[in-house]
Tab-separated table of C-alpha atoms in Angstrom:
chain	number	residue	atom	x	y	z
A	15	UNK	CA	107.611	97.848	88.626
A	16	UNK	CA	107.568	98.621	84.908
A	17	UNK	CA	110.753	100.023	82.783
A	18	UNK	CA	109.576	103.668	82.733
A	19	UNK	CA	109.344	103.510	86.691
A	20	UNK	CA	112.372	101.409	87.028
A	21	UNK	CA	114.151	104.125	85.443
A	22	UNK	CA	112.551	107.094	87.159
A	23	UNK	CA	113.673	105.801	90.740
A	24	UNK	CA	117.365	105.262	88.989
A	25	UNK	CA	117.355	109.000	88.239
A	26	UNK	CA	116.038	109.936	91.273
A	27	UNK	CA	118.066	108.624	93.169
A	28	UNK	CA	121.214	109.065	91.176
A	29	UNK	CA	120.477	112.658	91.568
A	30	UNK	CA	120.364	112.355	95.345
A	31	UNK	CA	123.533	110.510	95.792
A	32	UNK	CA	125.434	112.744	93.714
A	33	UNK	CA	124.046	115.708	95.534
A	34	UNK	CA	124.541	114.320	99.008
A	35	UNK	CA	128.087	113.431	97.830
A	36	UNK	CA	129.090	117.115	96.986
A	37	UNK	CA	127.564	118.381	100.431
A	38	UNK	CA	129.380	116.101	103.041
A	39	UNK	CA	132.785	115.968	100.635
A	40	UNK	CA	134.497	112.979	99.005
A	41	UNK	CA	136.618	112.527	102.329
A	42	UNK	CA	133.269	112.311	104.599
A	43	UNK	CA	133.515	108.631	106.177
A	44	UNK	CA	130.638	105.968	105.275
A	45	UNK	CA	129.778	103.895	107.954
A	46	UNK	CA	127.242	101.635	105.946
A	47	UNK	CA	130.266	100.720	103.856
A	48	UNK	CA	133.523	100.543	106.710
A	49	UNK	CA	136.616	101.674	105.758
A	50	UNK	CA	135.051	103.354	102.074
A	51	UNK	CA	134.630	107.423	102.092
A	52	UNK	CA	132.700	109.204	100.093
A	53	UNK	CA	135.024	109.227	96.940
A	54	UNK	CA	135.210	104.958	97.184
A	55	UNK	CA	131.462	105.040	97.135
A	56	UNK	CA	131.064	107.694	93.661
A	57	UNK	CA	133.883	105.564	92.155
A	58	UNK	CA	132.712	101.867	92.422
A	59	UNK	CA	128.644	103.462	91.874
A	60	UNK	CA	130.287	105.856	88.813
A	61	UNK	CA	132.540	102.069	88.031
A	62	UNK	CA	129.386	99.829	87.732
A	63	UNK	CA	126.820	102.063	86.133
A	64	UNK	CA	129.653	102.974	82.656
A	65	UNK	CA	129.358	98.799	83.086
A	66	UNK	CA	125.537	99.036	83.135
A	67	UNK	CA	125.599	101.296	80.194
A	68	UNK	CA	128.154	99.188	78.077
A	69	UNK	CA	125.813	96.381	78.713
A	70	UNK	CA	122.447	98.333	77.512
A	71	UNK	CA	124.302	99.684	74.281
A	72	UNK	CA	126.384	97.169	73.409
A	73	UNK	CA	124.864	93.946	74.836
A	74	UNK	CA	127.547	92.238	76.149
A	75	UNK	CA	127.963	88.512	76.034
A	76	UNK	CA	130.589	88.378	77.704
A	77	UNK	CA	131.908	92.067	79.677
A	78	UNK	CA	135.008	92.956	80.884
A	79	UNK	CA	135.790	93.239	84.672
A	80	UNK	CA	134.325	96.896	85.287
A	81	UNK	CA	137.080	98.196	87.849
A	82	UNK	CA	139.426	97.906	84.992
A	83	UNK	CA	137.755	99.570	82.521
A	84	UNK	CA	136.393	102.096	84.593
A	85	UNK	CA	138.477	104.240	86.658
A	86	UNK	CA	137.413	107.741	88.474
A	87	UNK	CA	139.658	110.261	87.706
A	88	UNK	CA	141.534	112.078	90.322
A	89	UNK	CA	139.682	115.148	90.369
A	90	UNK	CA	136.096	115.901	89.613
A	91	UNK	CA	134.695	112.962	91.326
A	92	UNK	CA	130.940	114.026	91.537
A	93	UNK	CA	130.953	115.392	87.993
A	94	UNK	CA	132.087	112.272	86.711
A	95	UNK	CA	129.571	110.241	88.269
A	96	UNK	CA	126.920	112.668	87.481
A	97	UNK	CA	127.788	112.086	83.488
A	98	UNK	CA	127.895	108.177	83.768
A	99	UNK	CA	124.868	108.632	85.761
A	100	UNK	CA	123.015	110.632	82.995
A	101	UNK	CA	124.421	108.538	80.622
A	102	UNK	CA	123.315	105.289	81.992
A	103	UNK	CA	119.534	106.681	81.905
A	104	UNK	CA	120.080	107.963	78.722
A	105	UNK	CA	120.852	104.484	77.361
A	106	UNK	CA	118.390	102.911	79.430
A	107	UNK	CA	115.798	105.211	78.041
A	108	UNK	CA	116.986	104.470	74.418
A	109	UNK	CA	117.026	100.469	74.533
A	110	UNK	CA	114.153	98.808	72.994
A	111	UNK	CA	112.035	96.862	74.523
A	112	UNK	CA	113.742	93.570	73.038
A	113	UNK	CA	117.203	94.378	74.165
A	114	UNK	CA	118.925	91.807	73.974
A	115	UNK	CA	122.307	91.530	76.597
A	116	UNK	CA	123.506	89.893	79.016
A	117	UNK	CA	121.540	89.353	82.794
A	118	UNK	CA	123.036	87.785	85.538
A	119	UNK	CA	120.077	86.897	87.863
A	120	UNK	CA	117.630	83.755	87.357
A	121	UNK	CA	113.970	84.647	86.203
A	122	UNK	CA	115.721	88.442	85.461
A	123	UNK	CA	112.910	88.731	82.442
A	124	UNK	CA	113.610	91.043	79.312
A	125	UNK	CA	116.989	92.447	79.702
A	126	UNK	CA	115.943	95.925	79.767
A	127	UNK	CA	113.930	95.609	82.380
A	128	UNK	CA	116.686	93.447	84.141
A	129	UNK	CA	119.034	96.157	83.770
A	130	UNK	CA	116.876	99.438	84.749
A	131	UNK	CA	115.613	97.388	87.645
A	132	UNK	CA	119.160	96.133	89.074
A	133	UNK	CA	120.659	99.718	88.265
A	134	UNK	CA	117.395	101.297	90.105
A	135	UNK	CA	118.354	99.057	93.392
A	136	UNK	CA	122.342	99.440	92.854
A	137	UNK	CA	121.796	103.320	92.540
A	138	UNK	CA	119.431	103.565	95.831
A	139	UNK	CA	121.529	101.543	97.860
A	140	UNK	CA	124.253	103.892	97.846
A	141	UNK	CA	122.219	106.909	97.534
A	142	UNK	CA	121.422	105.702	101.009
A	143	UNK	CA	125.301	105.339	101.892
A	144	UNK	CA	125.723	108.731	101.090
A	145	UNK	CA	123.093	109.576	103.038
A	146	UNK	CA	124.190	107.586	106.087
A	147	UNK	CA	127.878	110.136	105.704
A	148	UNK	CA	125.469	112.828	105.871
A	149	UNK	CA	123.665	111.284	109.337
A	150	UNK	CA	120.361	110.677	107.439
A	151	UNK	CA	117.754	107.931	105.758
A	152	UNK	CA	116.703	108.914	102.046
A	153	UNK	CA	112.798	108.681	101.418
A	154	UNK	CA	112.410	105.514	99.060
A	155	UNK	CA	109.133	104.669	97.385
A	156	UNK	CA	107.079	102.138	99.456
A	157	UNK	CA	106.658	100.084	95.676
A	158	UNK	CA	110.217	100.950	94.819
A	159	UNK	CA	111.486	98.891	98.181
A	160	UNK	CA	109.055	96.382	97.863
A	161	UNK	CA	110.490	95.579	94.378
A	162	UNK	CA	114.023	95.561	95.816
A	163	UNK	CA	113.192	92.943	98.037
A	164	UNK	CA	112.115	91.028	95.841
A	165	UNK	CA	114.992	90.832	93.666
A	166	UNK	CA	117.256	90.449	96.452
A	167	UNK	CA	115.610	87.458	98.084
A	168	UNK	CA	113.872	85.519	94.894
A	169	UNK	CA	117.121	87.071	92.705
A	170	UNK	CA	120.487	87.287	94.672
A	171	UNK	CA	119.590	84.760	97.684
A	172	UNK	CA	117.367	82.738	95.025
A	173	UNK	CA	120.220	81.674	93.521
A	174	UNK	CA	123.210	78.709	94.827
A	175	UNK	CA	126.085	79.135	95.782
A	176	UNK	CA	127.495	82.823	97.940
A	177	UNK	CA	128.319	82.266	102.203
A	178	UNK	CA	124.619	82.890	103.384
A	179	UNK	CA	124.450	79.436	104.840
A	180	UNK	CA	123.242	77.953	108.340
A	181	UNK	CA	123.780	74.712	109.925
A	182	UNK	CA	121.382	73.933	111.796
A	183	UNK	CA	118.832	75.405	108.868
A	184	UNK	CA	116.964	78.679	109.926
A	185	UNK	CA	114.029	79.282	108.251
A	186	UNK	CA	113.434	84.107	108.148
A	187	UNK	CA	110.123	85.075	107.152
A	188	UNK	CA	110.058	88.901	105.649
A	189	UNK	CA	106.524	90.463	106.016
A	190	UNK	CA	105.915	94.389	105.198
A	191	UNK	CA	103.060	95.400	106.974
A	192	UNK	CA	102.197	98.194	104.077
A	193	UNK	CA	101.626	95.183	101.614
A	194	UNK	CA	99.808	91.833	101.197
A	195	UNK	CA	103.182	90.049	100.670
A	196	UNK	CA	105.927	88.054	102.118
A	197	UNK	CA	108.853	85.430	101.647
A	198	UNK	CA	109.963	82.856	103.414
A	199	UNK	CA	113.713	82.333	103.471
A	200	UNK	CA	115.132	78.938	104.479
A	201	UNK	CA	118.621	79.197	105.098
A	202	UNK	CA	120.265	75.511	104.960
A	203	UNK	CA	124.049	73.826	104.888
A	204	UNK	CA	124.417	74.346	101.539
A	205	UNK	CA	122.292	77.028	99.790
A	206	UNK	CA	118.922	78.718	100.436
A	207	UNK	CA	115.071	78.445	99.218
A	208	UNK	CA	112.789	81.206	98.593
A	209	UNK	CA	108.987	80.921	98.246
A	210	UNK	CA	106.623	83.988	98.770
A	211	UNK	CA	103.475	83.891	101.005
A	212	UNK	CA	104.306	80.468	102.249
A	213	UNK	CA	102.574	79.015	105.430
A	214	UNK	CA	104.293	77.204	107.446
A	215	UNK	CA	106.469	77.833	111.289
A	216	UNK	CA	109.599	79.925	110.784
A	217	UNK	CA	112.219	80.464	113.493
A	218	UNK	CA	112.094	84.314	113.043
A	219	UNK	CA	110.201	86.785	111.268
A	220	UNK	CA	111.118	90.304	110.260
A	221	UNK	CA	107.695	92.953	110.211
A	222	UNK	CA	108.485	96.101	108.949
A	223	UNK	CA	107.344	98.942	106.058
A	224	UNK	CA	108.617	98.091	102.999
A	225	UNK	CA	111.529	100.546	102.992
A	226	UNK	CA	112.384	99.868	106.634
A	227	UNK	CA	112.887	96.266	105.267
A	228	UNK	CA	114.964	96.658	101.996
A	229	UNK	CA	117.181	99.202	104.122
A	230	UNK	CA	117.811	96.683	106.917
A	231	UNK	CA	118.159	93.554	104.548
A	232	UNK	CA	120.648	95.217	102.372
A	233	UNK	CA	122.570	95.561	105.799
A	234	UNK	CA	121.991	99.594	105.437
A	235	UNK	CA	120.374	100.249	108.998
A	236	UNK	CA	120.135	98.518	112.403
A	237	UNK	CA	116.940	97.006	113.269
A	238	UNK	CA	115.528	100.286	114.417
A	239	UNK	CA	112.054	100.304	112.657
A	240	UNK	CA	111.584	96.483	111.955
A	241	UNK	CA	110.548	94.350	114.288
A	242	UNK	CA	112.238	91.048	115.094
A	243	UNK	CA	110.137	88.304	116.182
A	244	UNK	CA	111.554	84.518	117.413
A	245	UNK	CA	115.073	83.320	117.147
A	246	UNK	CA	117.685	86.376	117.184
A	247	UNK	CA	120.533	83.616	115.719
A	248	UNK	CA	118.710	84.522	112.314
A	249	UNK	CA	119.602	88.105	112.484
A	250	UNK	CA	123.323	87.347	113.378
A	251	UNK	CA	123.147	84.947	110.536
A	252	UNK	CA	122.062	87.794	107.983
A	253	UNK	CA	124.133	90.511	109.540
A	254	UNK	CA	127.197	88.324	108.978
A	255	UNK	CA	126.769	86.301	105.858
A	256	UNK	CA	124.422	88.280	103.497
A	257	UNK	CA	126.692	89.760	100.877
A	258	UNK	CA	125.717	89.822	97.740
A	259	UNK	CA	127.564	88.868	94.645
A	260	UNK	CA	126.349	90.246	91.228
A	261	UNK	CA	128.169	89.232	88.569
């Protein structure tokens, strides 16, 4: 997806979380996120997009740790997220093209487009938290999701290191059924490898639309909607060891 899309989504979806926060309450339980309500959820979101925004303006080498320099405030929850939220567009919209600041994600391209895209994903992931308080699924753009898995599998998983590990090696295939795309995860001892459109036998693969997919990978849903096919260890796997670590 390009910048100005990137960014659209971001707002979007910004806009949805902060209005499904005021309706349920700051006390409303999450159960995407255990043990968080509503209020943890606007605070580390509100937390890590002022970070985002530092980043964008200032171009940070090297940032501070963003729960220190970014507390909520005791009352006013939602309208404080809503002004880092506008805020964080606002800068995003602003930053030139050849931005340069820091990116934390191999192959993360121009960091402008590394930081509307990552804040576009961080933003919709908890819109959908909220949404989960609320007993719902937010509607997320078929291209917008596809995009997301992308930079969680090639970006986050891409990457060494983190506890999503297997021994013996499992080898997930991830294949939206609204697009001519897929990856092929293989899950070793020590770290991971992730191709797209590979051939090849796989011990498990995970059909789905596109949304249905980044939901469930980002451990937001149950299987519901996607459909698991071979070797349910893989699942387990995922379910217990995918966490992601961005900094």
């Amino acid at each position: 997806m390009d910048v100005d899309a990137l960014i659209d989504q971001l707002d979007r979806h910004g806009h949805g979380l902060a209005d499904t926060a005021s309706a349920v309450g700051e006390h409303a339980a999450v159960p995407t996120c255990p043990g968080w309500d509503v209020r943890a959820l606007l605070a580390h979101t509100g937390m890590v997009q002022r970070w985002a925004s530092e980043n964008v303006r200032n171009g940070q080498a090297r940032p501070g740790d963003p729960a220190e320099l970014h507390q909520a405030p005791e009352a006013g929850i939602v309208e404080w997220f809503r002004e880092g939220h506008a805020d964080l567009v606002a800068a995003l919209t602003a930053a030139p093209g050849d931005l340069e600041a820091m990116t934390f994600l191999a192959g993360a391209g121009p960091a402008r487009h590394f930081w509307a895209r990552r804040q576009a994903h961080e933003t919709t992931v908890h819109h959908a938290d909220a949404a989960a308080a609320a007993g719902a699924v937010p509607e997320i753009d078929p291209v917008l999701a596809l995009d997301g898995i992308g930079e969680l599998l090639e970006g986050f998983y891409g990457r060494r290191g983190g506890k999503l590990r297997a021994d013996p090696p499992i080898t997930v295939r991830v294949a939206p059924f609204d697009f001519e795309l897929s990856w092929t995860v293989q899950i070793g001892p020590e770290s991971r490898t992730v191709t797209r459109d590979a051939d090849g036998p796989v011990d498990c693969t995970l059909r789905g639309a596109a949304a249905d997919l980044y939901l469930y990978l980002w451990n937001r849903s149950p299987a519901g909607p996607v459909e698991v096919d071979g070797d349910e260890r893989a699942t387990e796997v995922w379910r217990e060891l995918a966490r992601v670590r961005w900094g």
